[in-house]
Short mmCIF file of C-alpha atoms and ligand atoms in Angstrom, two decimals:
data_model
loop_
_atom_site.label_atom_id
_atom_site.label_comp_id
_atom_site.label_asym_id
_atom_site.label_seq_id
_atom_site.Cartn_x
_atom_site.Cartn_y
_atom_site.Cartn_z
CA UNK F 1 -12.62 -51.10 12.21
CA UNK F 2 -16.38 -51.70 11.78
CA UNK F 3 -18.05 -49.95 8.86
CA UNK F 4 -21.46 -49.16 7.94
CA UNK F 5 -22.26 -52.75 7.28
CA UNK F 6 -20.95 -54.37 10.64
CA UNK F 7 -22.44 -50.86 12.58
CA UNK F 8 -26.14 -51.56 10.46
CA UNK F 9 -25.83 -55.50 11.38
CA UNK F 10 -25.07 -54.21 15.53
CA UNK F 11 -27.76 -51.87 14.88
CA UNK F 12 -30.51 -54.82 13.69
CA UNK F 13 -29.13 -57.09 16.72
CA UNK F 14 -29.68 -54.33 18.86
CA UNK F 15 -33.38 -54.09 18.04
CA UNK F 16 -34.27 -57.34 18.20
CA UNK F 17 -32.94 -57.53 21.07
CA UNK F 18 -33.60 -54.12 23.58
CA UNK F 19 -36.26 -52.14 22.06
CA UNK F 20 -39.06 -51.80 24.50
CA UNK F 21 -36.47 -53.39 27.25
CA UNK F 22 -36.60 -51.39 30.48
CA UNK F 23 -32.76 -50.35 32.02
CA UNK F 24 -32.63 -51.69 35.34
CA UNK F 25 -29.14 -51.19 36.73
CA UNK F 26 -25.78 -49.62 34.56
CA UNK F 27 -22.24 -50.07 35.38
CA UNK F 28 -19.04 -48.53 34.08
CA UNK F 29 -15.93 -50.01 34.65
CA UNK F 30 -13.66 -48.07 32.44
CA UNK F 31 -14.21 -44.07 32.31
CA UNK F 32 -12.52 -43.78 29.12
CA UNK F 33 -15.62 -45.65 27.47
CA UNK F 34 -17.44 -42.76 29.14
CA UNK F 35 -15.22 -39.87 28.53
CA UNK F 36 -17.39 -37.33 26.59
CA UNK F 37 -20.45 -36.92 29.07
CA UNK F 38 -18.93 -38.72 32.33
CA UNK F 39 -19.71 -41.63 34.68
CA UNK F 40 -23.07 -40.36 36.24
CA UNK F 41 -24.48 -38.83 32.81
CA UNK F 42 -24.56 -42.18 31.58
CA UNK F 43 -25.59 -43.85 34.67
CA UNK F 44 -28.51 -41.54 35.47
CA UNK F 45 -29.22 -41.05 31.76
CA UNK F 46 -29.89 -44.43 31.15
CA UNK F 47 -31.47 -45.62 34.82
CA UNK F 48 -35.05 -46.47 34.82
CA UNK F 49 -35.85 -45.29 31.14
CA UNK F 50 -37.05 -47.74 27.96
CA UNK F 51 -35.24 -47.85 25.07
CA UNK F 52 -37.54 -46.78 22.13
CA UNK F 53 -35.87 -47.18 19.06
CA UNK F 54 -32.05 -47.90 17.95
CA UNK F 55 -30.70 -45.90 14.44
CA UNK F 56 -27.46 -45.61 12.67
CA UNK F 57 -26.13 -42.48 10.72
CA UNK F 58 -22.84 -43.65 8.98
CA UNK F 59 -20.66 -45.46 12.18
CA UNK F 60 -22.82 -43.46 14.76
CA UNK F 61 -25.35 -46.10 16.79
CA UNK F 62 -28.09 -43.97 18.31
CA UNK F 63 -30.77 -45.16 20.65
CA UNK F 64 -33.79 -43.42 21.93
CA UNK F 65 -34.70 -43.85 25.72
CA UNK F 66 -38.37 -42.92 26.53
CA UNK F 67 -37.27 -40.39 28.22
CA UNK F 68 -36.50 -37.92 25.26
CA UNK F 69 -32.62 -38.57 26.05
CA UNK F 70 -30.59 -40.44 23.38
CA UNK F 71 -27.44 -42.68 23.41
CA UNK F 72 -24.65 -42.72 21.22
CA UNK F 73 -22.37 -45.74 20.38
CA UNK F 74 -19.16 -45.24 18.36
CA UNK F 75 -17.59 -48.55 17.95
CA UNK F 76 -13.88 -47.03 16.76
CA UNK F 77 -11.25 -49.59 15.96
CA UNK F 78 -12.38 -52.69 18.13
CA UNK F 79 -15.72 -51.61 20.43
CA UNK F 80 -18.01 -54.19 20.60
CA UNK F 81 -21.89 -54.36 21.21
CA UNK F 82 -22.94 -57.86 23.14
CA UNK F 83 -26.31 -58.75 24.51
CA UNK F 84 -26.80 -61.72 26.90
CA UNK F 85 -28.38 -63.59 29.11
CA UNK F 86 -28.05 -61.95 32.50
CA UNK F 87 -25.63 -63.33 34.90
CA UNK F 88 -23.17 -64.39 31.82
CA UNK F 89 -19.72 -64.20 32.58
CA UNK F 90 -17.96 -60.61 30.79
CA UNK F 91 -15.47 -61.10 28.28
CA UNK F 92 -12.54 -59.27 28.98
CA UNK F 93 -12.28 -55.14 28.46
CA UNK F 94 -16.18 -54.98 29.16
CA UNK F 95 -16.09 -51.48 29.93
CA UNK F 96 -20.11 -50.62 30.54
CA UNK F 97 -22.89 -53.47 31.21
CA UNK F 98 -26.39 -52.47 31.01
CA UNK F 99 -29.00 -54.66 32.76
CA UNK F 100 -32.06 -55.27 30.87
CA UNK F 101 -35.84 -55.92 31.54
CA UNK F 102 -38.53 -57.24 29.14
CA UNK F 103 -41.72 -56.71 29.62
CA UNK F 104 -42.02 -60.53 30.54
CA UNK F 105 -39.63 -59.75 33.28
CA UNK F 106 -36.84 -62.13 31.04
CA UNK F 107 -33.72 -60.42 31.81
CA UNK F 108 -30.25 -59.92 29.86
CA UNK F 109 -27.77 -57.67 29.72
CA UNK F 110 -26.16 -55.53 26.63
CA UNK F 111 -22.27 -55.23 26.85
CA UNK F 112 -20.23 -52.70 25.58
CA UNK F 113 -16.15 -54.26 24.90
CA UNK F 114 -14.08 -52.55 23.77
CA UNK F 115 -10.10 -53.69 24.09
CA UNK F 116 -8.46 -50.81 22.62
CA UNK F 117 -10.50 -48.28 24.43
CA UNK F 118 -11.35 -45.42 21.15
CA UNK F 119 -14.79 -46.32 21.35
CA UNK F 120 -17.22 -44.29 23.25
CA UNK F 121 -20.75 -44.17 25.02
CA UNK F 122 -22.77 -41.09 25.37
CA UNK F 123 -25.97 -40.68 26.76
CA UNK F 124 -27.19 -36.84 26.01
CA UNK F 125 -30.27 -34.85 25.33
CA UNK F 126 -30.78 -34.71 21.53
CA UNK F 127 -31.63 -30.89 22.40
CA UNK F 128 -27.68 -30.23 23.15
CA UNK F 129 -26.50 -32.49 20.24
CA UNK F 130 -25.19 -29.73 18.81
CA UNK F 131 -22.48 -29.08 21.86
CA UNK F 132 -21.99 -33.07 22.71
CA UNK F 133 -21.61 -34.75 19.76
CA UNK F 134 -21.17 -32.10 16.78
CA UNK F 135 -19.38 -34.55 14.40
CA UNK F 136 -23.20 -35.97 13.80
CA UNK F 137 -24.46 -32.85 12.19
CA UNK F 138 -21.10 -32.74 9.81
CA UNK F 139 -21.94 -36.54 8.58
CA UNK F 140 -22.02 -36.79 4.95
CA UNK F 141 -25.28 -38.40 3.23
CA UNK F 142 -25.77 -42.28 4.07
CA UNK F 143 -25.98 -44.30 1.11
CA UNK F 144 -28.40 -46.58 3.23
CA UNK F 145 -30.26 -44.37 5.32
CA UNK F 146 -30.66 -41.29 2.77
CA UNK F 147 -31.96 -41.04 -0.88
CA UNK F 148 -28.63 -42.30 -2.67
CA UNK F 149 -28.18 -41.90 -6.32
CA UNK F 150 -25.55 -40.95 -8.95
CA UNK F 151 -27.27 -37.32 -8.85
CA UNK F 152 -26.26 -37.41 -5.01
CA UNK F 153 -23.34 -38.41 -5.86
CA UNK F 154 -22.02 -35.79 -8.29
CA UNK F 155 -23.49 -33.16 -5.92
CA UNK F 156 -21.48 -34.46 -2.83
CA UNK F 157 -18.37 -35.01 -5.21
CA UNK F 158 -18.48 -32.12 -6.80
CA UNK F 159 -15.21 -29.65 -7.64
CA UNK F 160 -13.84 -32.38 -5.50
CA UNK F 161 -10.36 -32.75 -7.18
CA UNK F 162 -8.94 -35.35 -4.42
CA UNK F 163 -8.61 -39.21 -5.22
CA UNK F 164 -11.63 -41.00 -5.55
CA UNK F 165 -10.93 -43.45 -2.99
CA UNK F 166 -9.80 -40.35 -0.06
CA UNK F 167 -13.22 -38.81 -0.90
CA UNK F 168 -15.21 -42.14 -0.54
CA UNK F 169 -13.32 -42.35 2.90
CA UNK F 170 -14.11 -38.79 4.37
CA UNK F 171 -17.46 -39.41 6.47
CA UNK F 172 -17.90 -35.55 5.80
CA UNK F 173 -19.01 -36.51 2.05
CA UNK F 174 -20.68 -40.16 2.35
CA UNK F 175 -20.85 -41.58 5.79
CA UNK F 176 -20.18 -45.09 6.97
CA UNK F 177 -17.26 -46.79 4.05
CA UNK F 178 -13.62 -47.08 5.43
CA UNK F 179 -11.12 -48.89 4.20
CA UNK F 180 -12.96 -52.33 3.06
CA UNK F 181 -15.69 -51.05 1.16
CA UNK F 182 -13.83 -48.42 -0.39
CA UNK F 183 -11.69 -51.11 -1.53
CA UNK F 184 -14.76 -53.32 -2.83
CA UNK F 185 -16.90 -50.67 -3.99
CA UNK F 186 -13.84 -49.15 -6.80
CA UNK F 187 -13.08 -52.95 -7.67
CA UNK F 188 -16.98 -53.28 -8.84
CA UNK F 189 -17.02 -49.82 -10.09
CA UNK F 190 -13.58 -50.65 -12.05
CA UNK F 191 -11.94 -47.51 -11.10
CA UNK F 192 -8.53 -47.34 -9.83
CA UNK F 193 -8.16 -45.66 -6.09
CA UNK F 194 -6.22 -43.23 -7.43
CA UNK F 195 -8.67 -41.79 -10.08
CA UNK F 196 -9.28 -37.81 -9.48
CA UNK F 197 -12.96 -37.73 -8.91
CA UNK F 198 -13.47 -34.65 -11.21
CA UNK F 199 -12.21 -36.70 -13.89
CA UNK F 200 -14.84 -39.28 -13.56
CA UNK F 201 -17.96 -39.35 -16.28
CA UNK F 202 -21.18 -39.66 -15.69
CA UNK F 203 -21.43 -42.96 -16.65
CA UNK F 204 -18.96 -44.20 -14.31
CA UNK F 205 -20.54 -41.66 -11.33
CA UNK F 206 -23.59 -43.86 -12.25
CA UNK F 207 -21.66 -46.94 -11.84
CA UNK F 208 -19.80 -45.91 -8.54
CA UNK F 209 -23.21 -44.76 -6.28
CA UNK F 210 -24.72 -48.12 -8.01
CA UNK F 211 -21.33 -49.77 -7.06
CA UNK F 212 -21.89 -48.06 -3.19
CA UNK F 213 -25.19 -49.43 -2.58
CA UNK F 214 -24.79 -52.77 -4.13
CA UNK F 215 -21.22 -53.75 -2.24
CA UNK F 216 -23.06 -52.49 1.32
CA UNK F 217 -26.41 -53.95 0.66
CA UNK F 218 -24.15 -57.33 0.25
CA UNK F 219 -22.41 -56.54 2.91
CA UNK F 220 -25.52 -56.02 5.37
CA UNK F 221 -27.28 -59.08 3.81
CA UNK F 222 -23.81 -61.42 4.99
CA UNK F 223 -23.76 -59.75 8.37
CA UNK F 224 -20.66 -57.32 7.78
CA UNK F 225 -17.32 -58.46 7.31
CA UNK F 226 -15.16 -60.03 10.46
CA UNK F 227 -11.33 -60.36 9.37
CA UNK F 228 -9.10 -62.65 10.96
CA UNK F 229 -8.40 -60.45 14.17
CA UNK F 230 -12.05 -61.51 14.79
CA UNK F 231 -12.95 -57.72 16.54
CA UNK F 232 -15.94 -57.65 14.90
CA UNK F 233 -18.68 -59.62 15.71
CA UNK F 234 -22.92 -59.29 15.48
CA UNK F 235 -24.68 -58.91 19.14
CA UNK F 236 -24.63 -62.47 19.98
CA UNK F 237 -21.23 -62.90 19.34
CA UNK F 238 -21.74 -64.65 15.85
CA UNK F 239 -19.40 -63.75 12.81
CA UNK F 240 -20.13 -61.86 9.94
CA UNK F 241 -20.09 -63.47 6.53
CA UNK F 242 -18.71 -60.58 3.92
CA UNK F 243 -15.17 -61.17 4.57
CA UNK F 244 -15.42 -64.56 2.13
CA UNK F 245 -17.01 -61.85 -0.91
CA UNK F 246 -14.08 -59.67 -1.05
CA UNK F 247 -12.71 -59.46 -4.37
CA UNK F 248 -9.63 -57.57 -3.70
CA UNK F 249 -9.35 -56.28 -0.18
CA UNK F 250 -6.38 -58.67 1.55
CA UNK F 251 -5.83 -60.57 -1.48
CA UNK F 252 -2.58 -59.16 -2.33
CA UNK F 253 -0.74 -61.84 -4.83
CA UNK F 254 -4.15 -63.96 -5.52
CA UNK F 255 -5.54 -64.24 -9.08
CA UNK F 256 -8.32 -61.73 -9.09
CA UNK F 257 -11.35 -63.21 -9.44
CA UNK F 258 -12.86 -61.02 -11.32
CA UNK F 259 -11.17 -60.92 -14.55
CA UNK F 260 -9.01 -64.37 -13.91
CA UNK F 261 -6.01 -62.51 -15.68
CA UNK F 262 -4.18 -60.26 -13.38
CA UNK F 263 -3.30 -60.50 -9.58
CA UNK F 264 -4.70 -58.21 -7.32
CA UNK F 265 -1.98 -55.67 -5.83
CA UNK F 266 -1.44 -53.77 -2.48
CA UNK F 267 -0.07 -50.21 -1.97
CA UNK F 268 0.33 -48.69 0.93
CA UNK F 269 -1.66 -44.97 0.63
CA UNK F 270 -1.58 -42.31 3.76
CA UNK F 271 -0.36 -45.17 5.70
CA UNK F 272 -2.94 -47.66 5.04
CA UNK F 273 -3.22 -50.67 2.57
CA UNK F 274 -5.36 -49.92 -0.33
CA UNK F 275 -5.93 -53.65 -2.64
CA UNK F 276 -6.89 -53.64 -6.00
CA UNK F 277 -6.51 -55.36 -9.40
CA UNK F 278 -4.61 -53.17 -12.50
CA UNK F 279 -6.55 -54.98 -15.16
CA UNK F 280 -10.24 -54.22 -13.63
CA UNK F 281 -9.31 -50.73 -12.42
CA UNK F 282 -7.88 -48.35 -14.23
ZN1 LIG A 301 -9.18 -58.16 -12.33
#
């Protein structure tokens, strides 16, 4: 599932690539892509307008149209964002295609894929984001986007008696880490998943938001992480570059290569695998 990294690398390939680009024609295949606001919303929404600008608040892609209207993209498990030359052929599951004008008249077309279908496109009037997309306004703070220090941190953590790692996961507190980062960010803060977060010092709070914005910053510089499932890619279909930095996350049984002494381990927490190495974290 993309996190903040892959979603801020979409989110760069998207503005190079459509900002000031007019919408000349949308189609939806699939309405599930379009569930929230409906077939025509999107189509009329997005018909005949510019796209302005294109920001990010943890997973959440959000363009402006010069029309005052906004669009959402939520990539969920396996959505994809692709923008090409017009007339391309569609890979497979291409569920809305939006047909693009430059100013030059050069035209291309930005894809939404999306194989397992969670992901979503909404077009709305920021006015009503309050009734059409109300999960935005419960986002936690972005370590990227927002002021993000270890003060923020103990604020946002604080009488927060849960595992470190749940916390880190719940977009509620700090949007845009899942499962990879929060993997990667504990191994460089040397704190074990499990670690009750009022239990941590300040020192190590200090370590963890350093921890947060160094493993994502990484992450963004490489272009995001693409496993071997290959789901994620950047706009024009390239891979990203993180998943050859990971220091513990699917490395059960390899020497950690952090310390050289211990191997890194896998448990299986709420369901999902959580890698990390019992010399380096405790
Ligand atoms: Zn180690």
């Amino acid at each position: 599932m993309p996190e903040l990294p892959e979603v801020e690398t979409v989110r760069r390939g998207m503005r190079a690539h459509v900002v000031h680009h007019k919408v000349t024609a949308v189609e939806v295949g699939r309405e599930r892509s379009v569930r929230r606001v409906g077939r025509e919303a999107v189509i009329d929404g997005l018909l005949g307008t510019i796209i302005t600008d294109v920001r990010r608040r943890g997973k959440y892609l959000l363009c402006d149209l010069d029309s005052g209207d906004a669009v959402m993209i939520h990539l969920r498990m396996s959505g994809r964002v692709l923008v090409c030359d017009a007339g391309s052929e569609h890979p497979p599951h291409t569920h809305v295609v939006v047909h693009l004008a430059a100013d030059d008249g050069a035209q291309s077309e930005l894809l939404f894929v999306d194989p397992r279908t969670f992901g979503e496109v909404v077009v709305y009037d920021p006015r009503d984001e309050q009734a059409v997309i109300p999960e935005l306004a419960r986002l936690g703070v972005d370590p990227i986007e927002d002021e993000f220090n270890a003060d923020v941190l103990e604020k946002v953590l604080h009488g927060r008696r849960g595992a470190i790692k749940s916390l880190l996961l719940n977009q509620h507190l700090v949007a845009g880490i899942g499962n990879i980062y929060a993997d990667e960010i504990l191994h460089r803060a040397k704190l074990r998943w499990s670690r009750p977060a009022d239990q941590l010092s300040r020192r190590q709070l200090s370590t963890l938001a350093t921890s947060i914005t160094d493993v994502l910053a990484a992450a963004i510089e490489a272009g995001g992480s693409t496993l071997d499932d290959t789901q994620y890619v950047n706009v024009d279909g390239s891979f990203g570059g993180y998943q050859h930095e990971h220091r513990v996350y699917g490395r059960a049984g390899e020497q950690c290569v952090t310390c050289g002494k211990s191997r890194v381990v896998r448990v299986a927490v709420a369901g999902r695998g959580t890698w990390y190495c019992p010399r380096c974290q405790r």
